[in-house]
XYZ file of C-alpha atoms in Angstrom:
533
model
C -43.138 91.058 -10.265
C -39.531 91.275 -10.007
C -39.241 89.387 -6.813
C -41.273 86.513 -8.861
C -39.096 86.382 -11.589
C -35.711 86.053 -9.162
C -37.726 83.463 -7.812
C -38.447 81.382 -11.063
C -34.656 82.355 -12.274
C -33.429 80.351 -8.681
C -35.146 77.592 -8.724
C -34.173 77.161 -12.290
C -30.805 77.047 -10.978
C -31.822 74.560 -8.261
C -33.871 72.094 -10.836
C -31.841 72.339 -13.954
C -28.330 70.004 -14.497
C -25.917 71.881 -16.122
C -25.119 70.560 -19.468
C -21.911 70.255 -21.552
C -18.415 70.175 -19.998
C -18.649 73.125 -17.766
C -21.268 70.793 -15.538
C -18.050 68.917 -14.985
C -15.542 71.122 -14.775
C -17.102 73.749 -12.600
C -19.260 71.278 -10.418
C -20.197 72.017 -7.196
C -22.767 69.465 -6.951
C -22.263 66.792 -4.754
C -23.725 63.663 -6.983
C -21.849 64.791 -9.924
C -18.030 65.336 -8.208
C -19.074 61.677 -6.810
C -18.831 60.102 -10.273
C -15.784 61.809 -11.117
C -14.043 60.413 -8.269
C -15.466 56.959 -8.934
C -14.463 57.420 -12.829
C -10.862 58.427 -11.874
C -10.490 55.904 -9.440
C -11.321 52.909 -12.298
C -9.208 54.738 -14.573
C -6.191 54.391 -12.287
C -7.196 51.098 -10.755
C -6.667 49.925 -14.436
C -3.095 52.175 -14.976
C -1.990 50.396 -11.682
C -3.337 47.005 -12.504
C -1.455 47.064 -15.780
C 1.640 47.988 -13.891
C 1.100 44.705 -11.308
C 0.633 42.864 -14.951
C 4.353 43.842 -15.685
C 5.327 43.074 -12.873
C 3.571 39.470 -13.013
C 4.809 39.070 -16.284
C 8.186 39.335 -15.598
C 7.984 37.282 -12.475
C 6.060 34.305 -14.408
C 9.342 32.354 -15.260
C 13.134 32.942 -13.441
C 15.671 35.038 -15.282
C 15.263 38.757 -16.725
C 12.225 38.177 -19.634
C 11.039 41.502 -20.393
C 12.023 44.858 -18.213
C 15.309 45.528 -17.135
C 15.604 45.589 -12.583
C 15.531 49.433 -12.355
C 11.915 49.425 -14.162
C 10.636 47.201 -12.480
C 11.444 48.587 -9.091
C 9.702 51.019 -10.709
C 6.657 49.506 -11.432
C 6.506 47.850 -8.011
C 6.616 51.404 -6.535
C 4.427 53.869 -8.748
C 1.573 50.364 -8.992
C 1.368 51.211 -5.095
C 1.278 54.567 -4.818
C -1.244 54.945 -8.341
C -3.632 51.801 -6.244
C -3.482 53.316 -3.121
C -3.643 57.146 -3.838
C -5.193 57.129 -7.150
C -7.817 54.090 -6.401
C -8.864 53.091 -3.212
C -8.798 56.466 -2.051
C -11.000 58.427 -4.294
C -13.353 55.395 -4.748
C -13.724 55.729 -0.850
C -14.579 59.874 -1.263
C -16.537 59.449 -4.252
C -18.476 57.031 -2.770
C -18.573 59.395 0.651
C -19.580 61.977 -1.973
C -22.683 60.240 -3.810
C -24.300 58.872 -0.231
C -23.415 60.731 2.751
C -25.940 64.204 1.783
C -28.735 61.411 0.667
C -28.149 59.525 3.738
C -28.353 62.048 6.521
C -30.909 64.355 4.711
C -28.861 66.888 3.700
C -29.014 69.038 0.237
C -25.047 68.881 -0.827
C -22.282 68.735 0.816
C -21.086 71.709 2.958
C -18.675 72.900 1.256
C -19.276 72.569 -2.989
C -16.888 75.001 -4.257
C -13.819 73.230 -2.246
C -15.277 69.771 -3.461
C -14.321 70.436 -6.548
C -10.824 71.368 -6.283
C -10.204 68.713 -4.326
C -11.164 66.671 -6.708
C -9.360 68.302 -9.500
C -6.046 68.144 -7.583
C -6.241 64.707 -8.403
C -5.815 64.184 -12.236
C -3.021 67.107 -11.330
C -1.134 65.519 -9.223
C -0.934 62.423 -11.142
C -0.013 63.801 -14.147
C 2.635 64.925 -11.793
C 3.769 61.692 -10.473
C 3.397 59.604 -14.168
C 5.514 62.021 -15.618
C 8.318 60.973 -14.293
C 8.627 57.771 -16.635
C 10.231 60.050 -19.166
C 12.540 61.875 -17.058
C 16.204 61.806 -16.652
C 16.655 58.642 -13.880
C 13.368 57.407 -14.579
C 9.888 57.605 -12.241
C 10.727 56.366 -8.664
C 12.023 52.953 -7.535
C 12.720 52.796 -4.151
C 9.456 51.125 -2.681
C 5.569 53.296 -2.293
C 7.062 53.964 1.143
C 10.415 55.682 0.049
C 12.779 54.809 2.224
C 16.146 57.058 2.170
C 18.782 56.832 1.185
C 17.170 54.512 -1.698
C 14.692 57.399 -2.616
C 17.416 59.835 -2.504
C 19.191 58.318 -5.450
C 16.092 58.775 -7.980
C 16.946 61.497 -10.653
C 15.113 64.405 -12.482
C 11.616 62.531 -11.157
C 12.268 63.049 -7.154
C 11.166 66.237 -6.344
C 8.172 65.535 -9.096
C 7.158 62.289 -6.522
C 7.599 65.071 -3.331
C 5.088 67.706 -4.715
C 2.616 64.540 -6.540
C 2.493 63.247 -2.610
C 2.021 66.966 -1.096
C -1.109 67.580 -3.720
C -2.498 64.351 -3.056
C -2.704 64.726 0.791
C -3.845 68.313 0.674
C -7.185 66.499 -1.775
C -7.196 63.933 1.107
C -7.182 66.547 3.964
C -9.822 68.500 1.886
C -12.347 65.701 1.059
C -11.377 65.052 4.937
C -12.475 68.614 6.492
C -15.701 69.261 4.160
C -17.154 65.388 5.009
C -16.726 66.574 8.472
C -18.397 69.934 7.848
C -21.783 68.411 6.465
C -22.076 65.809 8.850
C -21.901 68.144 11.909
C -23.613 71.202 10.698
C -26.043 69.716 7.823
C -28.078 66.849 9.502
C -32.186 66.637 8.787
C -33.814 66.821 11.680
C -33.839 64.048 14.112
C -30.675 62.659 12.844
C -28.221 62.351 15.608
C -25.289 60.863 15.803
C -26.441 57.628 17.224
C -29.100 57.112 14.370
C -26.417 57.762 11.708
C -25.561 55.135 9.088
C -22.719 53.484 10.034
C -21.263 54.165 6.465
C -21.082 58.035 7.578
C -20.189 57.016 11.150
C -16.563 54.937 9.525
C -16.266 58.133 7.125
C -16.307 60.973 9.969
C -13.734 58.798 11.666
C -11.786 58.164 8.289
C -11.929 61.908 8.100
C -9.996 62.803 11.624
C -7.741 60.201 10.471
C -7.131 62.025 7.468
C -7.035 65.335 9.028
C -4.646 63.694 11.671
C -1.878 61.512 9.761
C -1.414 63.326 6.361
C 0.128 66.488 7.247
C 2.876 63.837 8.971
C 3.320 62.186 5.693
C 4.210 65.832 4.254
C 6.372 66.435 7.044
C 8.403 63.406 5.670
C 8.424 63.959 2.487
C 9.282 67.522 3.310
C 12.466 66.492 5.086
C 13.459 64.397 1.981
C 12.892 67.112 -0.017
C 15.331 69.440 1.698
C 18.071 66.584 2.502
C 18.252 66.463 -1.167
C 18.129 69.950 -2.112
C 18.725 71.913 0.679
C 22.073 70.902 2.765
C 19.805 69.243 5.884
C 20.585 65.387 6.931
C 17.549 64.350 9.055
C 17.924 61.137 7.591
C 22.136 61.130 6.328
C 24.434 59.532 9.491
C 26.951 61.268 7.803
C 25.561 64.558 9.236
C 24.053 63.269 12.046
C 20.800 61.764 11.064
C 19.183 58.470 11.168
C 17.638 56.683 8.514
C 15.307 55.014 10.617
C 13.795 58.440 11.704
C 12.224 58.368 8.584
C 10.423 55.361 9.167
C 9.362 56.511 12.381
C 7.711 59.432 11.018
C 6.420 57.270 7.773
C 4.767 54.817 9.309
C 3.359 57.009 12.402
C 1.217 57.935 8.991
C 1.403 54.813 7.261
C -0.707 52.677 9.831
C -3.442 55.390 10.317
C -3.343 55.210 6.413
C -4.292 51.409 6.470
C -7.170 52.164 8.580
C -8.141 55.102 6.403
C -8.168 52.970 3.442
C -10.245 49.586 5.098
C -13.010 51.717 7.644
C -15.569 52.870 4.578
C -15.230 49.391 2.972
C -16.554 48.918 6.881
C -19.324 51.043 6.469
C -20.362 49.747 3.313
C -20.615 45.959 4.306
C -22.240 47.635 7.495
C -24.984 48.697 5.409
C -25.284 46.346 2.662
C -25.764 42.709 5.495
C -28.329 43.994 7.059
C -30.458 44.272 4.321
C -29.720 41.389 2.436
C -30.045 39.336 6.175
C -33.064 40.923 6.268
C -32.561 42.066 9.995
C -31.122 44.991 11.848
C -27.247 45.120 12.265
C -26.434 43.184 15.239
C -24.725 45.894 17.769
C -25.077 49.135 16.219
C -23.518 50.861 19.109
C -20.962 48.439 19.881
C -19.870 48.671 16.264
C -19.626 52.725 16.339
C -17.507 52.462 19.437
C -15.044 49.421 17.470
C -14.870 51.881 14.534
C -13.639 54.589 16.849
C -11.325 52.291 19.058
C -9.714 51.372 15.753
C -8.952 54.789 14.665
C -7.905 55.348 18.218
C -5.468 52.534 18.524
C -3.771 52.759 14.674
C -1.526 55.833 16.438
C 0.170 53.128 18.388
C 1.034 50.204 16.729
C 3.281 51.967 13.828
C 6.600 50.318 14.556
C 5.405 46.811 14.256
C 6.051 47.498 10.238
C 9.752 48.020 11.886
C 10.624 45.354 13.991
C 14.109 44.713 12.240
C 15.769 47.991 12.622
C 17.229 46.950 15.971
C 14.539 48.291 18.606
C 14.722 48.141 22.330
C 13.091 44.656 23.424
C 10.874 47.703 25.639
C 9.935 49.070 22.418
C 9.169 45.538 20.410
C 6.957 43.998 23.200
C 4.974 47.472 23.473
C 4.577 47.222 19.791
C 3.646 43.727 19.590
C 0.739 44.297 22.580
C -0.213 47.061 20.861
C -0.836 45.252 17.606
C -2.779 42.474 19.630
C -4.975 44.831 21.454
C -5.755 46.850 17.753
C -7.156 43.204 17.053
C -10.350 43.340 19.737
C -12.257 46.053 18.305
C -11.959 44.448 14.557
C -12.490 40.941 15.808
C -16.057 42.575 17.436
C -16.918 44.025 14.199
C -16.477 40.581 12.397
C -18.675 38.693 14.874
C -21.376 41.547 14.596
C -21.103 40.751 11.014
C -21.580 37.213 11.148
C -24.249 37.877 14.156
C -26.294 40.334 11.362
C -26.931 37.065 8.755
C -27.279 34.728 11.981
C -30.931 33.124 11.149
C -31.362 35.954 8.787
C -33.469 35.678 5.551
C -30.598 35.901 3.068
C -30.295 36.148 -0.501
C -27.161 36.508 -2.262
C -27.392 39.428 -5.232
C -24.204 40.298 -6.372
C -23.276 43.367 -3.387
C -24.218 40.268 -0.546
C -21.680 38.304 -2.330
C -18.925 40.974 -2.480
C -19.521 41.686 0.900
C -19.402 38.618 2.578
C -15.884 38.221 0.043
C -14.669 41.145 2.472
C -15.974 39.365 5.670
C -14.686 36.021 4.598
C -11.171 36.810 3.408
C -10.674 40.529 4.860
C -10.199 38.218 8.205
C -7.646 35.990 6.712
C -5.468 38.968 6.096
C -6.304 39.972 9.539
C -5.215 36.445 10.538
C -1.754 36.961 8.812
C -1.442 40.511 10.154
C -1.467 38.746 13.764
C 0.737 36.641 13.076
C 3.455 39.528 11.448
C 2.300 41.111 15.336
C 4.650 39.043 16.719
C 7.855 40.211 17.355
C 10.387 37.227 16.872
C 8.595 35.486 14.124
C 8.166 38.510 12.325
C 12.058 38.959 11.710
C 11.352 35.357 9.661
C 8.329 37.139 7.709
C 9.874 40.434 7.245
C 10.680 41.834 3.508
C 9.076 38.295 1.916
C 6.259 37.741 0.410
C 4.543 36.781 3.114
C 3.645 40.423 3.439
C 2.765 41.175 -0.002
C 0.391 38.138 0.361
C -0.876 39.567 3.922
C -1.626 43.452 2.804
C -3.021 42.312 -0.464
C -5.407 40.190 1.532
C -6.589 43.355 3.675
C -6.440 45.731 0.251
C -7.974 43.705 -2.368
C -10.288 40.988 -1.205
C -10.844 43.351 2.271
C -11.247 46.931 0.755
C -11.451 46.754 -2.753
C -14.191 44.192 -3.012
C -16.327 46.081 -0.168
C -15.684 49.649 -2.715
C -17.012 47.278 -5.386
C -20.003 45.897 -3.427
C -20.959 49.667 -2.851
C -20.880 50.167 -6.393
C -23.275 47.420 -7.463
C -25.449 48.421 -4.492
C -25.720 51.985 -5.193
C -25.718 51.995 -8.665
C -29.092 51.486 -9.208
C -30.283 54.079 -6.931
C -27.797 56.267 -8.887
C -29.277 55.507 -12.851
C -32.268 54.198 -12.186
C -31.898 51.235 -13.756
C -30.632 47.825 -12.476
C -27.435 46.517 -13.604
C -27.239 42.971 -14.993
C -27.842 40.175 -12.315
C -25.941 37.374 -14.050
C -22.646 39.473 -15.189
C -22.556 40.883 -11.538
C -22.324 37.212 -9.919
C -19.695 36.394 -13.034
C -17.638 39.535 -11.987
C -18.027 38.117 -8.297
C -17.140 34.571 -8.783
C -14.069 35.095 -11.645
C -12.492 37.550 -8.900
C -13.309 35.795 -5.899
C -11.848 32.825 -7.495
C -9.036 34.731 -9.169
C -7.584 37.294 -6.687
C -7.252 33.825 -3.832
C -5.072 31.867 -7.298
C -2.872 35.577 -7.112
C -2.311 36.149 -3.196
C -3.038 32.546 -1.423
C 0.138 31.196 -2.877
C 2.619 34.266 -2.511
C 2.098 33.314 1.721
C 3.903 29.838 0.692
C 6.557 31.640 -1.154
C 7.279 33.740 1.300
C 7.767 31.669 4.350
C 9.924 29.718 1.755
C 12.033 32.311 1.915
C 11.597 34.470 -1.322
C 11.928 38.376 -0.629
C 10.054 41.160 -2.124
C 10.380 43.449 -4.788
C 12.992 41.327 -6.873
C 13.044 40.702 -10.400
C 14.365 37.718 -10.478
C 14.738 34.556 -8.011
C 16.208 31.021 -7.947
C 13.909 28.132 -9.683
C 12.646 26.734 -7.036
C 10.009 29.026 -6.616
C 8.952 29.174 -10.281
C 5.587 26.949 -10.142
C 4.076 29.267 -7.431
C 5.189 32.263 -9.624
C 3.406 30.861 -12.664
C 0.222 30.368 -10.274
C 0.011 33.326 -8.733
C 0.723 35.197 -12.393
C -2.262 33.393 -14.002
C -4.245 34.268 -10.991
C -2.885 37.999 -11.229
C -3.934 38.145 -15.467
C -7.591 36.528 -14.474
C -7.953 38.460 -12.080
C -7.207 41.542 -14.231
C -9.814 40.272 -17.065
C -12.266 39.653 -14.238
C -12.816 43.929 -13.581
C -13.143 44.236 -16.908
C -16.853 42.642 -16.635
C -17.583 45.320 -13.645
C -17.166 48.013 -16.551
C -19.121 46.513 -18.714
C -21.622 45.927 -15.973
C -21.157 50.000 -15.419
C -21.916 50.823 -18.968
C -24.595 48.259 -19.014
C -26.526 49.969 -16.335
C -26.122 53.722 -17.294
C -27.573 52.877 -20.624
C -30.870 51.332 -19.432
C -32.392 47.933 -18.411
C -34.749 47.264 -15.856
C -36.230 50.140 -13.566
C -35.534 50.207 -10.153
C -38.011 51.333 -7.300
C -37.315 53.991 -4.780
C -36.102 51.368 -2.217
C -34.391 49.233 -5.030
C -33.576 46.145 -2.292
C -35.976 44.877 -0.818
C -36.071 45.709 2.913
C -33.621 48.443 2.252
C -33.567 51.322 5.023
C -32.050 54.583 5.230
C -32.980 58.276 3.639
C -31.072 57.280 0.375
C -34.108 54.907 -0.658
C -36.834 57.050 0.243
C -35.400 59.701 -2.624
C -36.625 58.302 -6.144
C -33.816 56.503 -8.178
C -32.110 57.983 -9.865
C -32.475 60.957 -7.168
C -33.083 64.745 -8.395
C -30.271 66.984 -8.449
C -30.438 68.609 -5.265
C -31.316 65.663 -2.712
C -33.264 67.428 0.086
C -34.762 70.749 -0.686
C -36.790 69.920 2.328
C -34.855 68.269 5.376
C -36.991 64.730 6.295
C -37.694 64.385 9.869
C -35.774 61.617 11.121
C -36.988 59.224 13.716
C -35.573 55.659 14.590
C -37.961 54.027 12.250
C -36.317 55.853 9.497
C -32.572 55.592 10.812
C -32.250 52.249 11.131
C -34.508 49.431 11.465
């Protein structure tokens, strides 16, 4: 009898949701720390998009209009740190989160209880890093990739930016270790690695990445730390430092990051073509190896973000070759792409259309990224806004739009219900529209000559300004139809079917929609039918 009842009492626990805010707080369920990733990600893609409407504000006519120079530097820095750390990022895990247990037959994640505090890091660690707006010397101004002696100079706020950075890559490394975890040790039968979904396959790469560069970003940030506080000069030539050391070790994590950032929008569009092309992926190995080439390569091409600082001509042609070769394995994914929807059936629901956006103009910033590859043409791009236009390219069109084409995928295999057709293809066409009105015209301004990160400039540039500010405000508006879309949805509409697309494959749509708590009680037997067809 007793045995029975300990029975019953667990697979209460198994079947039941918590309720209340303790189901969020103290989560350890995989689906559920998802959503709060994906929910704290829009939240600070829209603190970070108002900061980039300051900053377009101020930039829409010549002259000081609204913030004074030392807030705005502001603005330009804490908008790139909040997008990339606070948005892209945990969009990425929370999507990793929601799909990787449903899509290699696994219950949860490997590790719940650590899930959660990496996730709850996060709202820490901001609050951390915002807070310095009302501190003595105001939040940080010397560029996301603080540069000393610049960074040095911040006030009350700088040691808040060096512990908001350490807590944000210990999340990272985290999120990094327990995706690993449950990929290697928690696979349904049947599943190997060659019949994964090439949406886990770009997130256990992301995750060595992770594992790999971010301790060297806290080894940087360290040494900042204790040049300002602590009597060292790693980076003070007055002691016997270098400046440019700092860069080195920066962007030795700073490329890797890029890659980090761009590889699950990768894996999304990986899964989301074929299905809409109605045919297999074109090259599933050759695509796995590209991914891992990639990750492989971004350790070697750091110093092409340097090429000004007065390298050996050795060190700028390895540099530039290195950035060229880095270009193969992306250039192979993009024709398996295009070779997926070659004489494919295709129809064009709203996550086709975001993810062809990503194939489309993902490889014009890859384009402009070439070009910046080479060494004496870069000193002519350098510090303009040719390469604000360039990494917005890769960021917004090339990663954000493939987070957002997961979203409108997923989501109805997450509620149950579909979202609205018609506002999804608004969202898509408003910011498709929108975000090439921001960026397209920044590349003329920059070759024109205009540098970066000013508050001001001379008049000749102000009807590309007042372009590429309209763009920036429409583009803004534009996300706030994907919430409504998101509310839309959760609330009810239309039901969707286990396999919501049609011609849909993977584990994920053979759960029902919205799946049950726990994903796989009992591990599916996976053969290539069911991998990937």
């Amino acid at each position: 009898m007793s045995e029975a009842v300990i029975h019953d009492d667990h697979d209460d626990h198994h079947d039941h949701k918590p309720t209340g805010i303790g189901r969020w707080l103290f989560s350890t369920n995989h689906k559920d720390i998802g959503t709060m990733y994906l929910v704290f990600s829009l939240i600070m893609f829209f603190i970070g998009g108002a900061m980039a409407m300051v900053i377009r504000a101020e930039l829409f006519q010549p002259g000081m209009q609204f913030v004074d120079p030392q807030f705005f530097n502001s603005m330009t820095t804490v908008h790139a740190l909040v997008m990339i750390f606070g948005a892209v990022m945990p969009a990425g895990v929370g999507l990793a989160n929601w799909m990787i247990p449903m899509m290699i037959g696994a219950p949860d994640m490997a590790m719940p209880r650590m899930n959660n505090m990496s996730f709850w890091i996060l709202p820490f660690a901001f609050t951390l890093l915002l807070s310095t707006f009302f501190m003595q010397g105001g939040a940080p101004a010397g560029g996301w990739t603080m540069y000393p002696p610049l960074v040095l100079q911040l006030g009350d706020g700088f040691p808040f930016l060096i512990f908001a950075v350490h807590f944000l890559g210990i999340s990272s490394i985290m999120g990094a270790i327990n995706i690993i975890a449950t990929v290697f040790n928690m696979r349904a039968p049947g599943m190997t690695f060659m019949r994964l979904p090439l949406f886990v396959w770009t997130w256990i790469i992301t995750a060595f990445l992770l594992i790999a560069a971010m301790p060297v970003l806290a080894g940087a940030v360290t040494m900042l730390l204790t040049d300002r506080f602590f009597g060292t000069a790693f980076f003070d030539a007055a002691g016997g430092g270098d400046p440019v050391l700092f860069q080195h070790v920066f962007w030795f994590f700073g490329h890797p990051e890029v890659y980090i950032l761009v590889l699950p929008s990768f894996g999304i569009i990986s899964q989301i073509i074929p299905t809409f092309a109605r045919k297999p992926l074109f090259g599933y190995a050759s695509m796995v190896y590209a991914t891992a080439s990639i990750a492989f390569l971004s350790f070697f091409v750091w110093a092409h973000h340097m090429f000004t600082v007065g390298m050996p001509l050795a060190g700028e042609l390895f540099f530039m070759y290195a950035t060229m070769a880095i270009a193969v394995p992306t250039g192979v994914k993009v024709f398996n792409w295009t070779a997926t929807m070659w004489k494919g059936s295709m129809t064009f629901e709203t996550p086709m259309l975001f993810a062809i956006g990503v194939l489309f103009m993902f490889t014009l910033g890859g384009f402009s990224g070439l070009m910046m590859g080479i060494t004496p043409v870069d000193f002519q791009y350098h510090d303009t806004y040719f390469i604000v236009a360039h990494f917005h390219y890769v960021l917004v069109p090339g990663i954000v739009f493939g987070i957002i084409s997961g979203v409108y995928y997923w989501m109805p295999k997450w509620t149950g219900y579909m979202y609205d057709e018609k506002l999804g293809k608004l969202h898509f066409w408003t910011s498709a529209i929108s975000v090439n009105v921001l960026f397209f015209p920044m590349h003329f301004i920059g070759l024109a000559g205009m540098p970066r990160r000013i508050p001001d400039y001379s008049t000749q540039f102000t009807d590309w300004n007042m372009i590429i500010s309209i763009g920036g405000f429409a583009f803004g508006l534009s996300q706030l139809i994907l919430v409504w879309v998101v509310i839309k949805c959760i609330r009810g509409g239309e039901k969707a079917t286990d396999e919501v697309w049609e011609g849909a494959h993977g584990l994920e749509f053979t759960l029902p929609s919205p799946p049950p708590f726990h994903s796989f009680t009992t591990p599916p037997e996976v053969t290539d039918a069911t991998a990937h067809s």
